[in-house]
Amino acid sequence: MGGVTNNLFSLTVEDCHLKRTLDNVEEKLFHRTSAPDESLLNSLYPIIEQKIINNNLIVDTTPLIYQRYLPWMLFERKTKSYFWEGLLTIEGAWSQIYQMLLARMDALTIHILVSEVQSNSYGLTGDSFAKIVNDIEKLTSNVHPQRWSQIRLMMEKRQDDSNITGGWSRVVLASRANAILTTFSIFRSATHEQNADDQKSKSLNSERNEFWRQYFINGKVPYAWLVVPSEGDVTSKYGNVISINEPLEKGMALCFQVGDYLVMEKSVLNGVIVSDLPKGSEDIKQAIKTMYNESPLIKHKFSGHGYWQYRTSSYLKKSTQFMPRRSEYLK
């Protein structure tokens, strides 16, 4: 009798262990066991970076280990001692990466790629983020339907916003849009507090909100960053913050991309600064620092009657092919 009891007890323990394993299968399969060590990525990155620069990222001449870890190297990463830039900061990198992924047709690789894009939807990139997301959506259609449907179900279980329909790409793009709105909101709140007693500033804040909102809702603002003098304040918890090591009294700034230009406003409400958009992410950071110190391509001082909006939108139209109507931002 004792033997039977022991066997039954062993079976019960085994069942419990199996249940725990099944409960965690997604985490084990796609995250813990597959995520590479940062030191490995650091060693692989410069070699594959050079292949892209030389336009030589080809399946036949690229070792499998580089192909396998390619999805993890798309975005900027922070190691214990330094940052290294992601592959998407290299101009024209995505077309080569896309061809490499197209040749692999590996469901797990595609899943990792999707997860990376979801987690890093605010990464700096030289290519259109929407195009990258759409291309990845095409890649998913080339994976074996049954295998991909299983992976898709696992991914969709983790989507926080159940109100968004249309697949993971819609979720990622919506998340990006929300991040841009959050960036604007943080800056507006800061400038509102700084200029709380100035009625003219309150009116100007409302005008600026309406003016730039027209660019946002028409899809002309793909990126936005908070620019802070130094790290350590409350804004440093957001991923879309650039610290430029300037004196604290200079205050916060808001920088965002409109077409082929960077636009900046500072918490001191004196005008809008516009500069050309550089290619690489390090160049973008340097350009933002230069703009912060007021060395712009153009600068329009804020004024009444819609004059600064007209001059600014006329200039931006060369790149955006868009110009908001006066009635849309002056109420």
mmCIF file of C-alpha atoms in Angstrom:
data_model
loop_
_atom_site.group_PDB
_atom_site.id
_atom_site.type_symbol
_atom_site.label_atom_id
_atom_site.label_comp_id
_atom_site.label_asym_id
_atom_site.label_seq_id
_atom_site.Cartn_x
_atom_site.Cartn_y
_atom_site.Cartn_z
ATOM 1 C CA MET A 1 0.000 0.000 0.000
ATOM 2 C CA GLY A 2 2.846 2.311 0.840
ATOM 3 C CA GLY A 3 4.355 1.762 -2.587
ATOM 4 C CA VAL A 4 1.137 2.716 -4.313
ATOM 5 C CA THR A 5 0.841 5.835 -2.203
ATOM 6 C CA ASN A 6 4.397 6.860 -3.063
ATOM 7 C CA ASN A 7 3.778 6.295 -6.777
ATOM 8 C CA LEU A 8 0.612 8.364 -6.669
ATOM 9 C CA PHE A 9 2.411 11.094 -4.754
ATOM 10 C CA SER A 10 5.234 11.110 -7.316
ATOM 11 C CA LEU A 11 2.723 11.405 -10.129
ATOM 12 C CA THR A 12 1.027 14.326 -8.395
ATOM 13 C CA VAL A 13 4.336 16.145 -7.994
ATOM 14 C CA GLU A 14 5.161 15.469 -11.645
ATOM 15 C CA ASP A 15 1.768 16.810 -12.724
ATOM 16 C CA CYS A 16 2.339 19.994 -10.733
ATOM 17 C CA HIS A 17 5.759 20.420 -12.288
ATOM 18 C CA LEU A 18 4.316 19.894 -15.761
ATOM 19 C CA LYS A 19 1.585 22.447 -15.095
ATOM 20 C CA ARG A 20 4.131 25.062 -13.990
ATOM 21 C CA THR A 21 6.176 24.358 -17.093
ATOM 22 C CA LEU A 22 3.165 24.762 -19.371
ATOM 23 C CA ASP A 23 2.115 27.948 -17.597
ATOM 24 C CA ASN A 24 5.529 29.472 -18.344
ATOM 25 C CA VAL A 25 6.123 27.983 -21.780
ATOM 26 C CA GLU A 26 5.818 31.272 -23.636
ATOM 27 C CA GLU A 27 8.291 33.016 -21.363
ATOM 28 C CA LYS A 28 10.736 30.122 -21.509
ATOM 29 C CA LEU A 29 10.476 29.645 -25.268
ATOM 30 C CA PHE A 30 10.638 33.205 -26.497
ATOM 31 C CA HIS A 31 12.456 35.183 -23.833
ATOM 32 C CA ARG A 32 14.623 33.375 -21.308
ATOM 33 C CA THR A 33 16.219 30.738 -23.503
ATOM 34 C CA SER A 34 16.493 32.731 -26.721
ATOM 35 C CA ALA A 35 17.696 36.149 -25.559
ATOM 36 C CA PRO A 36 21.443 36.503 -26.241
ATOM 37 C CA ASP A 37 23.956 37.900 -23.815
ATOM 38 C CA GLU A 38 24.783 41.589 -24.348
ATOM 39 C CA SER A 39 28.491 40.778 -24.629
ATOM 40 C CA LEU A 40 27.722 38.442 -27.531
ATOM 41 C CA LEU A 41 25.699 41.131 -29.290
ATOM 42 C CA ASN A 42 28.491 43.634 -28.685
ATOM 43 C CA SER A 43 30.985 41.332 -30.390
ATOM 44 C CA LEU A 44 28.729 40.581 -33.361
ATOM 45 C CA TYR A 45 27.438 44.105 -33.916
ATOM 46 C CA PRO A 46 30.487 45.848 -35.478
ATOM 47 C CA ILE A 47 30.959 43.055 -38.016
ATOM 48 C CA ILE A 48 27.376 43.054 -39.239
ATOM 49 C CA GLU A 49 27.379 46.870 -39.126
ATOM 50 C CA GLN A 50 30.322 46.908 -41.528
ATOM 51 C CA LYS A 51 28.548 44.453 -43.821
ATOM 52 C CA ILE A 52 25.583 46.824 -44.066
ATOM 53 C CA ILE A 53 27.815 49.851 -44.683
ATOM 54 C CA ASN A 54 29.559 47.897 -47.469
ATOM 55 C CA ASN A 55 26.155 46.828 -48.845
ATOM 56 C CA ASN A 56 27.194 43.225 -48.297
ATOM 57 C CA LEU A 57 24.564 41.805 -45.929
ATOM 58 C CA ILE A 58 23.877 38.713 -48.047
ATOM 59 C CA VAL A 59 22.551 35.343 -46.885
ATOM 60 C CA ASP A 60 25.180 33.315 -48.761
ATOM 61 C CA THR A 61 28.128 35.201 -47.236
ATOM 62 C CA THR A 62 26.775 35.960 -43.746
ATOM 63 C CA PRO A 63 27.383 33.284 -41.071
ATOM 64 C CA LEU A 64 24.277 31.808 -39.459
ATOM 65 C CA ILE A 65 25.092 33.221 -36.033
ATOM 66 C CA TYR A 66 24.798 36.770 -37.425
ATOM 67 C CA GLN A 67 21.555 35.921 -39.184
ATOM 68 C CA ARG A 68 20.158 34.386 -36.011
ATOM 69 C CA TYR A 69 20.878 37.400 -33.795
ATOM 70 C CA LEU A 70 20.077 40.065 -36.379
ATOM 71 C CA PRO A 71 16.652 40.997 -34.891
ATOM 72 C CA TRP A 72 18.234 41.870 -31.538
ATOM 73 C CA MET A 73 20.646 44.349 -33.118
ATOM 74 C CA LEU A 74 18.129 46.696 -34.735
ATOM 75 C CA PHE A 75 17.827 49.230 -31.915
ATOM 76 C CA GLU A 76 20.069 51.187 -29.587
ATOM 77 C CA ARG A 77 21.090 49.212 -26.513
ATOM 78 C CA LYS A 78 22.697 50.160 -23.241
ATOM 79 C CA THR A 79 25.334 47.910 -21.726
ATOM 80 C CA LYS A 80 26.793 48.414 -18.263
ATOM 81 C CA SER A 81 29.476 50.762 -19.546
ATOM 82 C CA TYR A 82 28.235 52.344 -22.770
ATOM 83 C CA PHE A 83 25.609 52.649 -25.489
ATOM 84 C CA TRP A 84 25.901 51.132 -28.922
ATOM 85 C CA GLU A 85 23.708 52.244 -31.789
ATOM 86 C CA GLY A 86 21.228 49.904 -33.451
ATOM 87 C CA LEU A 87 21.519 48.796 -37.061
ATOM 88 C CA LEU A 88 18.476 50.860 -38.055
ATOM 89 C CA THR A 89 20.458 54.044 -37.425
ATOM 90 C CA ILE A 90 22.511 53.224 -40.531
ATOM 91 C CA GLU A 91 21.073 54.877 -43.610
ATOM 92 C CA GLY A 92 19.432 52.358 -45.939
ATOM 93 C CA ALA A 93 19.997 49.449 -43.534
ATOM 94 C CA TRP A 94 16.418 48.219 -43.496
ATOM 95 C CA SER A 95 16.322 47.174 -47.171
ATOM 96 C CA GLN A 96 19.271 44.797 -46.616
ATOM 97 C CA ILE A 97 17.930 43.536 -43.289
ATOM 98 C CA TYR A 98 14.521 42.921 -44.857
ATOM 99 C CA GLN A 99 16.036 40.800 -47.642
ATOM 100 C CA MET A 100 17.974 38.785 -45.065
ATOM 101 C CA LEU A 101 14.829 38.143 -43.015
ATOM 102 C CA LEU A 102 12.872 37.334 -46.159
ATOM 103 C CA ALA A 103 15.412 34.633 -46.996
ATOM 104 C CA ARG A 104 15.282 33.070 -43.504
ATOM 105 C CA MET A 105 11.509 32.631 -43.194
ATOM 106 C CA ASP A 106 11.975 31.491 -39.611
ATOM 107 C CA ALA A 107 8.855 31.812 -37.451
ATOM 108 C CA LEU A 108 10.810 32.228 -34.224
ATOM 109 C CA THR A 109 13.062 34.885 -35.782
ATOM 110 C CA ILE A 110 10.030 36.791 -37.017
ATOM 111 C CA HIS A 111 8.453 36.576 -33.575
ATOM 112 C CA ILE A 112 11.612 37.961 -31.948
ATOM 113 C CA LEU A 113 11.675 40.733 -34.553
ATOM 114 C CA VAL A 114 8.055 41.624 -33.798
ATOM 115 C CA SER A 115 8.756 41.641 -30.052
ATOM 116 C CA GLU A 116 11.797 43.888 -30.525
ATOM 117 C CA VAL A 117 9.829 46.365 -32.610
ATOM 118 C CA GLN A 118 7.018 46.377 -30.037
ATOM 119 C CA SER A 119 9.490 47.016 -27.220
ATOM 120 C CA ASN A 120 11.491 49.656 -29.100
ATOM 121 C CA SER A 121 8.846 51.476 -31.079
ATOM 122 C CA TYR A 122 10.551 54.729 -30.167
ATOM 123 C CA GLY A 123 14.019 53.780 -31.398
ATOM 124 C CA LEU A 124 15.794 56.296 -33.640
ATOM 125 C CA THR A 125 15.869 55.062 -37.220
ATOM 126 C CA GLY A 126 16.824 56.437 -40.588
ATOM 127 C CA ASP A 127 13.938 54.670 -42.302
ATOM 128 C CA SER A 128 10.189 55.185 -42.077
ATOM 129 C CA PHE A 129 8.929 53.367 -38.997
ATOM 130 C CA ALA A 130 5.561 52.738 -40.626
ATOM 131 C CA LYS A 131 7.300 51.140 -43.630
ATOM 132 C CA ILE A 132 9.332 48.871 -41.353
ATOM 133 C CA VAL A 133 6.191 47.755 -39.508
ATOM 134 C CA ASN A 134 4.364 47.115 -42.786
ATOM 135 C CA ASP A 135 7.319 45.126 -44.159
ATOM 136 C CA ILE A 136 7.386 42.975 -41.022
ATOM 137 C CA GLU A 137 3.661 42.368 -41.446
ATOM 138 C CA LYS A 138 4.464 41.071 -44.957
ATOM 139 C CA LEU A 139 7.139 38.789 -43.506
ATOM 140 C CA THR A 140 4.626 37.215 -41.143
ATOM 141 C CA SER A 141 2.449 36.206 -44.088
ATOM 142 C CA ASN A 142 5.327 34.118 -45.476
ATOM 143 C CA VAL A 143 5.660 32.003 -42.337
ATOM 144 C CA HIS A 144 3.837 28.667 -42.249
ATOM 145 C CA PRO A 145 0.213 29.643 -41.417
ATOM 146 C CA GLN A 146 -0.308 27.120 -38.609
ATOM 147 C CA ARG A 147 2.980 27.916 -36.868
ATOM 148 C CA TRP A 148 2.479 31.660 -37.216
ATOM 149 C CA SER A 149 -1.096 31.498 -35.919
ATOM 150 C CA GLN A 150 0.203 29.870 -32.723
ATOM 151 C CA ILE A 151 2.829 32.576 -32.260
ATOM 152 C CA ARG A 152 0.332 35.330 -33.077
ATOM 153 C CA LEU A 153 -2.049 34.024 -30.391
ATOM 154 C CA MET A 154 0.771 34.138 -27.844
ATOM 155 C CA MET A 155 1.644 37.697 -28.839
ATOM 156 C CA GLU A 156 -1.932 38.911 -28.788
ATOM 157 C CA LYS A 157 -2.378 37.577 -25.242
ATOM 158 C CA ARG A 158 0.228 40.127 -24.146
ATOM 159 C CA GLN A 159 -1.323 43.129 -25.878
ATOM 160 C CA ASP A 160 -2.492 45.526 -23.201
ATOM 161 C CA ASP A 161 -4.902 47.580 -25.298
ATOM 162 C CA SER A 162 -7.751 45.284 -26.306
ATOM 163 C CA ASN A 163 -9.591 48.176 -27.975
ATOM 164 C CA ILE A 164 -7.107 48.303 -30.856
ATOM 165 C CA THR A 165 -7.963 45.956 -33.699
ATOM 166 C CA GLY A 166 -6.106 45.070 -36.865
ATOM 167 C CA GLY A 167 -3.177 43.028 -35.543
ATOM 168 C CA TRP A 168 0.097 43.744 -33.792
ATOM 169 C CA SER A 169 1.189 46.400 -36.299
ATOM 170 C CA ARG A 170 -1.774 48.597 -35.389
ATOM 171 C CA VAL A 171 -0.919 48.176 -31.708
ATOM 172 C CA VAL A 172 2.712 49.190 -32.281
ATOM 173 C CA LEU A 173 1.828 52.237 -34.380
ATOM 174 C CA ALA A 174 -0.824 53.297 -31.869
ATOM 175 C CA SER A 175 1.696 52.905 -29.048
ATOM 176 C CA ARG A 176 4.124 55.115 -30.938
ATOM 177 C CA ALA A 177 1.445 57.773 -31.479
ATOM 178 C CA ASN A 178 0.581 57.698 -27.776
ATOM 179 C CA ALA A 179 4.258 58.139 -26.892
ATOM 180 C CA ILE A 180 4.437 61.239 -29.111
ATOM 181 C CA LEU A 181 1.322 62.682 -27.475
ATOM 182 C CA THR A 182 2.765 61.945 -24.024
ATOM 183 C CA THR A 183 5.967 63.778 -24.942
ATOM 184 C CA PHE A 184 4.015 66.853 -26.052
ATOM 185 C CA SER A 185 1.844 66.657 -22.938
ATOM 186 C CA ILE A 186 4.812 66.554 -20.540
ATOM 187 C CA PHE A 187 6.369 69.578 -22.216
ATOM 188 C CA ARG A 188 3.112 71.529 -22.304
ATOM 189 C CA SER A 189 2.531 70.839 -18.607
ATOM 190 C CA ALA A 190 6.036 72.045 -17.770
ATOM 191 C CA THR A 191 5.673 75.272 -19.775
ATOM 192 C CA HIS A 192 2.205 75.854 -18.330
ATOM 193 C CA GLU A 193 3.575 75.659 -14.783
ATOM 194 C CA GLN A 194 6.524 77.880 -15.657
ATOM 195 C CA ASN A 195 4.273 80.543 -17.204
ATOM 196 C CA ALA A 196 1.171 80.038 -15.031
ATOM 197 C CA ASP A 197 0.706 83.745 -14.231
ATOM 198 C CA ASP A 198 1.149 84.995 -17.785
ATOM 199 C CA GLN A 199 -2.178 85.220 -19.675
ATOM 200 C CA LYS A 200 -0.410 85.859 -22.984
ATOM 201 C CA SER A 201 1.594 82.647 -22.528
ATOM 202 C CA LYS A 202 -1.597 80.676 -21.829
ATOM 203 C CA SER A 203 -3.122 81.924 -25.079
ATOM 204 C CA LEU A 204 0.082 81.150 -26.970
ATOM 205 C CA ASN A 205 0.187 77.632 -25.521
ATOM 206 C CA SER A 206 -3.315 76.995 -26.866
ATOM 207 C CA GLU A 207 -2.359 78.307 -30.325
ATOM 208 C CA ARG A 208 0.757 76.144 -30.467
ATOM 209 C CA ASN A 209 -1.195 73.067 -29.397
ATOM 210 C CA GLU A 210 -3.736 73.540 -32.180
ATOM 211 C CA PHE A 211 -1.094 74.345 -34.801
ATOM 212 C CA TRP A 212 1.097 71.307 -34.190
ATOM 213 C CA ARG A 213 -1.914 69.069 -33.629
ATOM 214 C CA GLN A 214 -2.772 69.534 -37.316
ATOM 215 C CA TYR A 215 0.637 68.146 -38.287
ATOM 216 C CA PHE A 216 0.266 65.242 -35.871
ATOM 217 C CA ILE A 217 -3.221 64.126 -36.976
ATOM 218 C CA ASN A 218 -2.100 64.322 -40.607
ATOM 219 C CA GLY A 219 0.801 61.948 -39.922
ATOM 220 C CA LYS A 220 3.600 64.508 -40.290
ATOM 221 C CA VAL A 221 5.214 64.020 -36.843
ATOM 222 C CA PRO A 222 6.919 60.584 -36.659
ATOM 223 C CA TYR A 223 9.208 61.408 -33.695
ATOM 224 C CA ALA A 224 9.249 63.659 -30.641
ATOM 225 C CA TRP A 225 11.780 64.004 -27.829
ATOM 226 C CA LEU A 226 12.004 65.848 -24.550
ATOM 227 C CA VAL A 227 15.326 67.659 -24.309
ATOM 228 C CA VAL A 228 16.546 68.077 -20.729
ATOM 229 C CA PRO A 229 19.690 69.824 -19.462
ATOM 230 C CA SER A 230 20.802 66.795 -17.439
ATOM 231 C CA GLU A 231 19.660 63.339 -16.375
ATOM 232 C CA GLY A 232 18.124 62.520 -13.023
ATOM 233 C CA ASP A 233 14.886 64.466 -13.000
ATOM 234 C CA VAL A 234 11.432 62.908 -13.357
ATOM 235 C CA THR A 235 11.568 62.962 -17.147
ATOM 236 C CA SER A 236 14.544 60.606 -17.303
ATOM 237 C CA LYS A 237 12.235 57.611 -16.868
ATOM 238 C CA TYR A 238 10.886 58.144 -20.392
ATOM 239 C CA GLY A 239 12.712 56.516 -23.293
ATOM 240 C CA ASN A 240 12.283 59.490 -25.610
ATOM 241 C CA VAL A 241 14.452 61.870 -23.571
ATOM 242 C CA ILE A 242 17.722 63.373 -24.754
ATOM 243 C CA SER A 243 20.052 64.748 -22.089
ATOM 244 C CA ILE A 244 22.506 67.363 -23.358
ATOM 245 C CA ASN A 245 24.509 68.293 -20.235
ATOM 246 C CA GLU A 246 23.673 71.983 -20.157
ATOM 247 C CA PRO A 247 23.050 74.272 -17.141
ATOM 248 C CA LEU A 248 19.742 73.458 -15.441
ATOM 249 C CA GLU A 249 18.477 77.036 -15.627
ATOM 250 C CA LYS A 250 18.152 76.760 -19.403
ATOM 251 C CA GLY A 251 15.096 74.582 -18.889
ATOM 252 C CA MET A 252 13.392 71.832 -20.869
ATOM 253 C CA ALA A 253 12.790 71.827 -24.625
ATOM 254 C CA LEU A 254 10.572 69.881 -27.014
ATOM 255 C CA CYS A 255 12.041 68.650 -30.291
ATOM 256 C CA PHE A 256 10.125 66.769 -32.964
ATOM 257 C CA GLN A 257 10.529 65.716 -36.572
ATOM 258 C CA VAL A 258 8.331 67.240 -39.256
ATOM 259 C CA GLY A 259 9.154 65.934 -42.721
ATOM 260 C CA ASP A 260 12.874 66.443 -43.350
ATOM 261 C CA TYR A 261 13.233 68.975 -40.542
ATOM 262 C CA LEU A 262 13.700 69.091 -36.789
ATOM 263 C CA VAL A 263 11.516 71.588 -34.930
ATOM 264 C CA MET A 264 12.227 72.800 -31.400
ATOM 265 C CA GLU A 265 10.359 74.836 -28.814
ATOM 266 C CA LYS A 266 11.812 75.796 -25.438
ATOM 267 C CA SER A 267 10.112 76.222 -22.103
ATOM 268 C CA VAL A 268 10.940 79.920 -22.387
ATOM 269 C CA LEU A 269 8.248 80.845 -24.906
ATOM 270 C CA ASN A 270 10.227 82.933 -27.367
ATOM 271 C CA GLY A 271 9.919 81.169 -30.705
ATOM 272 C CA VAL A 272 10.105 78.061 -32.850
ATOM 273 C CA ILE A 273 13.463 76.797 -34.143
ATOM 274 C CA VAL A 274 13.792 74.732 -37.335
ATOM 275 C CA SER A 275 16.836 72.831 -38.593
ATOM 276 C CA ASP A 276 17.598 70.200 -41.229
ATOM 277 C CA LEU A 277 17.155 66.554 -40.191
ATOM 278 C CA PRO A 278 20.513 64.705 -40.088
ATOM 279 C CA LYS A 279 20.871 61.072 -41.161
ATOM 280 C CA GLY A 280 22.317 59.154 -38.198
ATOM 281 C CA SER A 281 21.062 59.126 -34.610
ATOM 282 C CA GLU A 282 24.301 60.549 -33.177
ATOM 283 C CA ASP A 283 24.062 63.399 -35.690
ATOM 284 C CA ILE A 284 20.456 63.957 -34.600
ATOM 285 C CA LYS A 285 21.543 64.253 -30.971
ATOM 286 C CA GLN A 286 24.248 66.742 -31.914
ATOM 287 C CA ALA A 287 21.796 68.727 -34.048
ATOM 288 C CA ILE A 288 19.357 68.883 -31.130
ATOM 289 C CA LYS A 289 22.092 70.184 -28.838
ATOM 290 C CA THR A 290 23.022 72.820 -31.431
ATOM 291 C CA MET A 291 19.383 73.873 -31.741
ATOM 292 C CA TYR A 292 19.072 74.020 -27.962
ATOM 293 C CA ASN A 293 21.905 76.537 -27.944
ATOM 294 C CA GLU A 294 19.979 78.481 -30.617
ATOM 295 C CA SER A 295 22.017 77.963 -33.767
ATOM 296 C CA PRO A 296 19.089 77.057 -36.046
ATOM 297 C CA LEU A 297 18.441 76.984 -39.759
ATOM 298 C CA ILE A 298 15.568 79.413 -39.172
ATOM 299 C CA LYS A 299 13.837 80.861 -36.146
ATOM 300 C CA HIS A 300 10.394 82.447 -36.024
ATOM 301 C CA LYS A 301 9.486 84.460 -32.947
ATOM 302 C CA PHE A 302 6.045 83.773 -31.540
ATOM 303 C CA SER A 303 3.592 86.528 -32.381
ATOM 304 C CA GLY A 304 -0.125 87.128 -32.651
ATOM 305 C CA HIS A 305 -2.479 86.928 -35.625
ATOM 306 C CA GLY A 306 -1.058 83.642 -36.947
ATOM 307 C CA TYR A 307 2.029 85.190 -38.512
ATOM 308 C CA TRP A 308 4.596 82.772 -37.048
ATOM 309 C CA GLN A 309 2.391 79.803 -37.922
ATOM 310 C CA TYR A 310 2.090 80.943 -41.535
ATOM 311 C CA ARG A 311 5.840 81.501 -41.942
ATOM 312 C CA THR A 312 6.705 78.205 -40.276
ATOM 313 C CA SER A 313 4.174 76.115 -42.211
ATOM 314 C CA SER A 314 5.233 77.762 -45.492
ATOM 315 C CA TYR A 315 8.792 76.664 -44.829
ATOM 316 C CA LEU A 316 7.869 73.129 -43.755
ATOM 317 C CA LYS A 317 5.611 72.659 -46.779
ATOM 318 C CA LYS A 318 8.674 72.067 -48.971
ATOM 319 C CA SER A 319 9.116 68.722 -47.210
ATOM 320 C CA THR A 320 5.640 67.816 -45.954
ATOM 321 C CA GLN A 321 3.500 68.901 -48.927
ATOM 322 C CA PHE A 322 1.081 70.005 -46.238
ATOM 323 C CA MET A 323 -0.014 73.348 -44.832
ATOM 324 C CA PRO A 324 -2.748 73.619 -42.184
ATOM 325 C CA ARG A 325 -5.540 76.097 -42.770
ATOM 326 C CA ARG A 326 -5.615 79.192 -40.578
ATOM 327 C CA SER A 327 -9.108 78.326 -39.336
ATOM 328 C CA GLU A 328 -7.805 75.007 -37.969
ATOM 329 C CA TYR A 329 -5.372 76.521 -35.477
ATOM 330 C CA LEU A 330 -6.757 80.020 -34.785
ATOM 331 C CA LYS A 331 -10.125 79.784 -33.048
#
